[in-house]
Amino acid sequence: MVTRIGIHASIEALFPPEVLRDRLAAVDPEVVVVDTDEVDAVDALVTFAYEDAFLDAGLDWIHSVQAGIDRFPLEEFEAAGINLTNSTGTHGDSVGETVAGYMLAFARRLHEFRSKQERKEWAWAEWDAPFTLSGSSLCVVGLGTLGRGIAARADALGMDVTGVKRTPTPVDHVDTVHPSSELHEAIGGAKFVALAVPLTDETEGLIGAEELARMRADAVLVNVARGGVVDQSALADALRADDLGGAALDVFETEPLPADSPLWDMDDVIVTPHSAAAHREYPDRMAALVRENLRRIDDGERLANGVV
Ligand code: NDP
C-alpha cells in the first residue's frame, strides 16, 4: 500500500512539481514535493532524474515522467525490489505533431524564412528548394507510441510511409514494416528518416557513418529518440560534406547541446531543446498514469507501463 508519494524536485525540468502535486490532491496517499535527501520519507516517487540515493531509500515504486528509461539502472532496481514504471503511451500526439512540423519546415522552407526574418531579409528560397510533403517518403525507425504518432500525421499529409521495428507486424498508416535486419534497405530510399526507438545496447549508434552514407544525399534525419542512437560527429561530417540534406534534432549525445557544437550553426539543421513532447497537459497525463497505478496497486493488479 502506498501511503506517501513524493514528487521529486527534478520534475522542475519539465513543469513545476507543485502542479503535479495539486493534480494528485484527490488521491488517498499524501502527496509531497521532495528533494533527494527526503526520498526515504515516501514509499513511491515520481521523478524526472535518477539519483543513486533512490536505491536504498526503501521505495516500493518509482515512476519516470519520461518514456525513455535509459538513465535508470534496471538491474539495481530489480535487486533492490523497486518497481519502475515509465510514461510511454503519452507522447504520440505531441511528438507526432513536432515531427510533422519539422518536415513541413524543411519542405516549405519555414526555418529558412524565420532566419531571414531575424535579419529583416525579404528573399525567396532557391527556386528548387521548396517541395511538398505530399508524395515525399518517410521511414520511421521504431513504431511504438512515438513512431505511430509520426506515421499517422505523415500519412494524413499524403506522404509514403514505411517503417522499421524489431517485430515487423503491420502498423496502421505504414505501407511496409521492415524488421531491424532490413534497416539499411528501409532508410536508403527515404527523403525523411525519423528515429523513434529507445536507447538500448542494440540501438546505441544505430545511425553511424555507414547508415548515413546509405541515406539519400538530400535526405533529412529526424531524431526525437535519444542522442546516443546517432553518431553525432558522423552526422556533423555528413552534413558538412553535403552528403545529407539536413537534420531536425531534439535530442543529443550531451544535453544541453554544448555552445561549440557545429550543429548550432548549420543552415539546414533545426535544433530543439529536447522539447518534442512538451505539452501544457503534461502534468495531467502524468497524474492520470499515477492514479491508474494507485488503483492497480489497491486492486492487486500488475502496474501499467511496468519496466522492472
Ligand atoms: P515504445 O516502447 O512505444 O516503442 C519503441 C519502438 O521501438 C517499438 O516499435 C520497438 O519495436 C522499436 N524498437 C526497439 N528496439 C529496436 C531496434 N533495435 N530496431 C528497430 N526498432 C526497435 O516507445 P515510445 O515510442 O514511447 O518511445 C520511444 C523512445 O523515444 C523512448 O524510449 C524515448 O527514449 C524517446 N522519447 C523521446 C521523447 C522526446 O521528447 N524527444 C518523448 C518520448 C520518448 P517493437 O514494436 O518491434 O518492439
XYZ file of C-alpha atoms and ligand atoms in Angstrom:
356
model
C 0.000 0.000 0.000
C 1.214 3.476 -0.836
C 0.768 5.984 1.982
C 3.024 8.823 0.837
C 4.017 9.778 -2.718
C 6.988 12.047 -3.384
C 7.112 14.325 -6.413
C 10.843 14.718 -6.962
C 12.084 18.289 -7.362
C 13.859 17.289 -10.625
C 10.474 17.416 -12.373
C 11.071 21.166 -12.453
C 12.980 20.454 -15.719
C 9.571 19.816 -17.348
C 6.999 21.721 -15.271
C 6.631 22.931 -11.665
C 6.431 19.828 -9.399
C 3.732 21.560 -7.345
C 1.397 21.397 -10.368
C 1.566 17.591 -10.356
C 1.166 17.543 -6.557
C -2.000 19.617 -6.930
C -3.320 17.422 -9.788
C -2.994 14.472 -7.402
C -4.668 16.244 -4.490
C -7.676 13.901 -4.542
C -5.750 10.595 -4.205
C -5.668 8.775 -0.851
C -1.900 8.843 -0.207
C -0.368 12.092 0.919
C 1.492 13.759 -1.974
C 4.526 15.937 -1.232
C 7.301 17.571 -3.258
C 10.647 16.145 -2.120
C 14.341 16.750 -2.650
C 16.733 13.800 -2.940
C 17.568 13.853 0.793
C 13.856 13.465 1.625
C 13.002 10.418 -0.513
C 13.370 7.983 2.386
C 10.222 9.562 3.857
C 7.974 8.357 0.979
C 7.025 4.893 -0.419
C 6.629 5.956 -4.046
C 8.404 8.568 -6.106
C 7.502 10.340 -9.352
C 10.687 11.664 -10.912
C 12.493 13.068 -13.922
C 16.062 12.442 -12.720
C 17.665 9.304 -11.388
C 19.791 9.554 -8.227
C 21.731 6.677 -6.609
C 20.119 7.639 -3.280
C 16.806 6.241 -4.618
C 18.161 2.688 -4.428
C 18.414 2.393 -0.656
C 15.623 4.771 0.331
C 13.114 1.958 0.905
C 10.995 2.936 -2.108
C 8.493 0.395 -3.484
C 7.696 2.169 -6.731
C 9.317 4.828 -8.918
C 7.501 6.404 -11.850
C 9.577 8.085 -14.590
C 7.820 11.060 -16.170
C 9.631 10.250 -19.410
C 9.105 7.332 -21.787
C 12.866 6.730 -22.021
C 14.292 4.886 -19.028
C 17.898 4.700 -20.283
C 19.133 6.707 -17.287
C 17.796 4.149 -14.771
C 19.968 1.154 -13.683
C 17.410 -1.598 -14.235
C 19.387 -4.448 -12.664
C 19.944 -2.461 -9.478
C 16.223 -1.682 -9.347
C 15.420 -5.356 -9.653
C 17.920 -6.246 -6.925
C 16.512 -3.521 -4.651
C 12.928 -4.718 -5.294
C 11.821 -1.349 -6.678
C 9.085 -1.337 -9.317
C 9.849 1.091 -12.154
C 7.133 2.423 -14.456
C 7.523 4.845 -17.341
C 5.358 7.249 -19.335
C 5.263 5.577 -22.717
C 1.898 5.889 -24.423
C 1.502 9.577 -23.637
C 3.622 11.352 -26.262
C 2.345 10.116 -29.626
C 0.333 13.239 -30.454
C 2.791 15.880 -29.201
C 5.885 14.283 -30.725
C 3.935 13.350 -33.866
C 2.986 16.991 -34.380
C 6.523 18.180 -33.663
C 7.896 15.834 -36.328
C 5.203 16.923 -38.791
C 6.319 20.483 -38.032
C 9.982 19.698 -38.710
C 9.105 18.053 -42.017
C 6.808 20.907 -43.070
C 9.563 23.390 -42.199
C 12.011 21.580 -44.475
C 9.507 21.167 -47.303
C 8.160 24.736 -47.187
C 11.491 26.314 -46.047
C 9.896 27.836 -42.936
C 13.075 27.592 -40.829
C 14.953 29.394 -43.597
C 12.405 32.245 -43.709
C 12.434 32.579 -39.925
C 16.228 33.025 -40.040
C 15.815 35.611 -42.815
C 13.146 37.424 -40.807
C 15.627 37.876 -37.969
C 17.802 39.758 -40.477
C 14.767 41.629 -41.989
C 15.639 39.941 -45.270
C 12.830 39.630 -47.873
C 14.006 36.825 -50.124
C 12.711 33.583 -51.583
C 14.495 30.319 -51.018
C 16.325 28.889 -54.044
C 13.626 28.189 -56.675
C 14.175 24.431 -56.492
C 14.399 24.158 -52.692
C 10.672 24.057 -51.742
C 8.709 20.851 -52.174
C 5.529 19.327 -50.767
C 5.287 16.588 -48.204
C 2.530 15.082 -50.300
C 4.286 12.368 -52.306
C 7.504 12.585 -50.239
C 8.736 9.473 -48.474
C 9.308 8.880 -44.772
C 10.873 5.923 -42.993
C 10.050 5.771 -39.270
C 12.557 3.717 -37.276
C 10.703 2.481 -34.196
C 6.924 2.110 -34.467
C 5.724 2.336 -30.873
C 3.823 5.271 -29.385
C 6.052 7.911 -30.981
C 6.544 6.169 -34.311
C 2.808 5.566 -34.745
C 2.038 9.185 -33.881
C 4.523 10.309 -36.517
C 3.265 7.833 -39.134
C -0.399 8.828 -38.687
C 0.379 12.502 -39.297
C 2.689 11.792 -42.224
C 0.021 9.611 -43.826
C -2.557 12.395 -43.366
C -0.161 14.753 -45.174
C -0.044 12.407 -48.148
C 3.432 11.002 -47.518
C 4.562 7.498 -48.442
C 5.325 5.954 -45.064
C 7.487 2.916 -44.358
C 8.982 1.842 -41.052
C 11.261 -0.432 -39.057
C 10.593 -2.309 -35.841
C 12.015 -5.384 -34.147
C 8.944 -7.487 -34.843
C 7.656 -6.455 -38.282
C 3.933 -6.738 -37.596
C 1.561 -4.482 -39.609
C 1.100 -0.939 -38.315
C -1.699 1.474 -39.312
C -0.589 4.247 -41.691
C 2.631 2.396 -42.591
C 2.776 0.790 -46.059
C 5.714 -1.541 -45.394
C 7.091 -2.554 -41.995
C 10.667 -3.869 -42.107
C 12.421 -5.924 -39.427
C 15.551 -4.389 -37.830
C 17.725 -6.569 -40.082
C 16.458 -4.551 -43.090
C 17.322 -1.141 -41.640
C 19.724 -0.263 -44.462
C 17.244 -1.039 -47.235
C 14.477 0.755 -45.353
C 16.308 4.049 -44.816
C 18.019 4.006 -48.215
C 15.284 5.487 -50.382
C 13.573 7.827 -47.942
C 13.516 11.621 -48.100
C 12.943 11.710 -44.315
C 14.201 9.193 -41.757
C 12.661 9.670 -38.301
C 14.177 7.900 -35.300
C 11.761 6.840 -32.540
C 13.490 3.894 -30.831
C 14.513 3.647 -27.173
C 18.231 3.935 -26.395
C 19.393 0.384 -25.638
C 22.564 -1.646 -26.193
C 21.085 -2.580 -29.597
C 20.188 0.929 -30.729
C 23.229 2.831 -29.444
C 24.975 4.234 -32.529
C 22.274 2.684 -34.776
C 22.776 5.525 -37.253
C 26.513 5.889 -37.883
C 28.692 6.787 -40.860
C 27.638 3.647 -42.771
C 23.916 4.288 -42.367
C 24.301 7.985 -43.193
C 26.157 7.015 -46.367
C 23.264 4.748 -47.336
C 20.749 7.559 -46.996
C 19.888 9.818 -49.921
C 22.152 12.847 -50.295
C 19.055 15.056 -49.964
C 17.615 13.107 -47.024
C 16.671 14.761 -43.733
C 17.366 12.877 -40.499
C 14.894 13.499 -37.671
C 15.903 12.365 -34.183
C 13.309 12.515 -31.424
C 14.589 9.305 -29.769
C 17.816 9.769 -27.807
C 21.112 11.398 -28.816
C 23.052 8.154 -28.396
C 21.084 6.494 -31.210
C 23.057 8.634 -33.689
C 26.823 9.020 -34.055
C 26.696 12.790 -33.763
C 30.161 13.512 -35.130
C 29.477 11.289 -38.183
C 26.249 13.238 -38.642
C 28.043 16.599 -38.484
C 30.612 15.292 -41.010
C 27.878 14.119 -43.412
C 26.061 17.460 -43.172
C 29.275 19.434 -43.662
C 30.148 17.349 -46.735
C 26.618 17.802 -48.177
C 26.159 14.041 -48.088
C 22.893 14.664 -46.247
C 20.198 17.282 -46.892
C 19.548 18.299 -43.295
C 18.595 17.230 -39.796
C 15.948 18.050 -37.212
C 17.288 17.132 -33.805
C 15.509 17.207 -30.449
C 17.989 15.010 -28.579
C 21.777 14.999 -28.370
C 24.688 12.977 -27.024
C 25.230 15.782 -24.482
C 22.301 17.928 -23.321
C 22.132 20.880 -23.312
C 23.889 20.885 -26.698
C 27.290 22.494 -25.995
C 27.750 26.008 -27.389
C 30.697 24.874 -29.522
C 28.725 22.175 -31.357
C 28.842 22.772 -35.134
C 25.182 21.725 -35.301
C 24.049 25.090 -33.886
C 25.305 26.988 -36.929
C 24.241 24.788 -39.821
C 21.519 26.281 -42.035
C 19.734 23.017 -42.658
C 19.740 21.819 -39.071
C 16.824 22.514 -36.739
C 17.798 22.210 -33.068
C 15.085 21.919 -30.411
C 15.894 21.526 -26.682
C 14.517 18.015 -26.001
C 11.079 19.584 -26.139
C 9.313 17.462 -28.777
C 6.881 16.075 -26.195
C 6.280 19.332 -24.307
C 2.574 19.908 -23.736
C 0.624 22.042 -21.279
C -1.335 18.923 -20.345
C 1.838 17.008 -19.450
C 1.113 17.113 -15.676
C -2.480 15.888 -16.241
C -1.189 12.947 -18.266
C 1.317 12.054 -15.544
C -1.374 12.371 -12.869
C -3.627 10.011 -14.850
C -0.832 7.409 -15.051
C -0.126 7.675 -11.319
C -3.837 7.445 -10.420
C -4.276 4.370 -12.630
C -1.358 2.613 -10.968
C -2.583 3.521 -7.477
C -5.875 1.850 -8.435
C -3.993 -1.199 -9.706
C -1.968 -1.415 -6.501
C -5.211 -1.296 -4.465
C -6.783 -3.991 -6.678
C -3.666 -6.186 -6.651
C -3.172 -5.829 -10.427
C 0.077 -5.530 -12.411
C 1.311 -1.967 -12.804
C 0.660 -0.255 -16.157
C 3.825 0.702 -18.093
C 5.893 -1.578 -15.878
C 9.591 -1.729 -16.807
C 11.000 -3.613 -13.785
P 7.687 2.335 -27.408
O 8.200 1.330 -26.456
O 6.211 2.553 -27.506
O 8.205 1.971 -28.899
C 9.524 1.650 -29.196
C 9.598 1.129 -30.634
O 10.987 0.969 -30.971
C 8.913 -0.207 -30.860
O 8.225 -0.202 -32.087
C 10.093 -1.195 -30.946
O 9.883 -2.302 -31.785
C 11.136 -0.312 -31.582
N 12.495 -0.813 -31.375
C 13.125 -1.104 -30.224
N 14.370 -1.555 -30.468
C 14.520 -1.540 -31.820
C 15.566 -1.898 -32.704
N 16.726 -2.367 -32.227
N 15.370 -1.758 -34.033
C 14.187 -1.292 -34.512
N 13.153 -0.945 -33.723
C 13.319 -1.073 -32.396
O 8.424 3.687 -27.054
P 7.946 5.196 -27.326
O 7.505 5.311 -28.744
O 7.038 5.671 -26.259
O 9.328 5.972 -27.110
C 10.476 5.604 -27.839
C 11.667 6.379 -27.295
O 11.556 7.731 -27.698
C 11.738 6.431 -25.766
O 12.408 5.309 -25.249
C 12.495 7.711 -25.516
O 13.875 7.456 -25.455
C 12.179 8.571 -26.736
N 11.242 9.662 -26.406
C 11.638 10.951 -26.675
C 10.801 11.998 -26.405
C 11.224 13.400 -26.684
O 10.753 14.307 -26.007
N 12.074 13.640 -27.642
C 9.464 11.789 -25.802
C 9.125 10.403 -25.609
C 10.001 9.396 -25.910
P 8.791 -3.454 -31.480
O 7.451 -2.778 -31.637
O 9.014 -4.468 -32.525
O 9.061 -3.905 -30.074
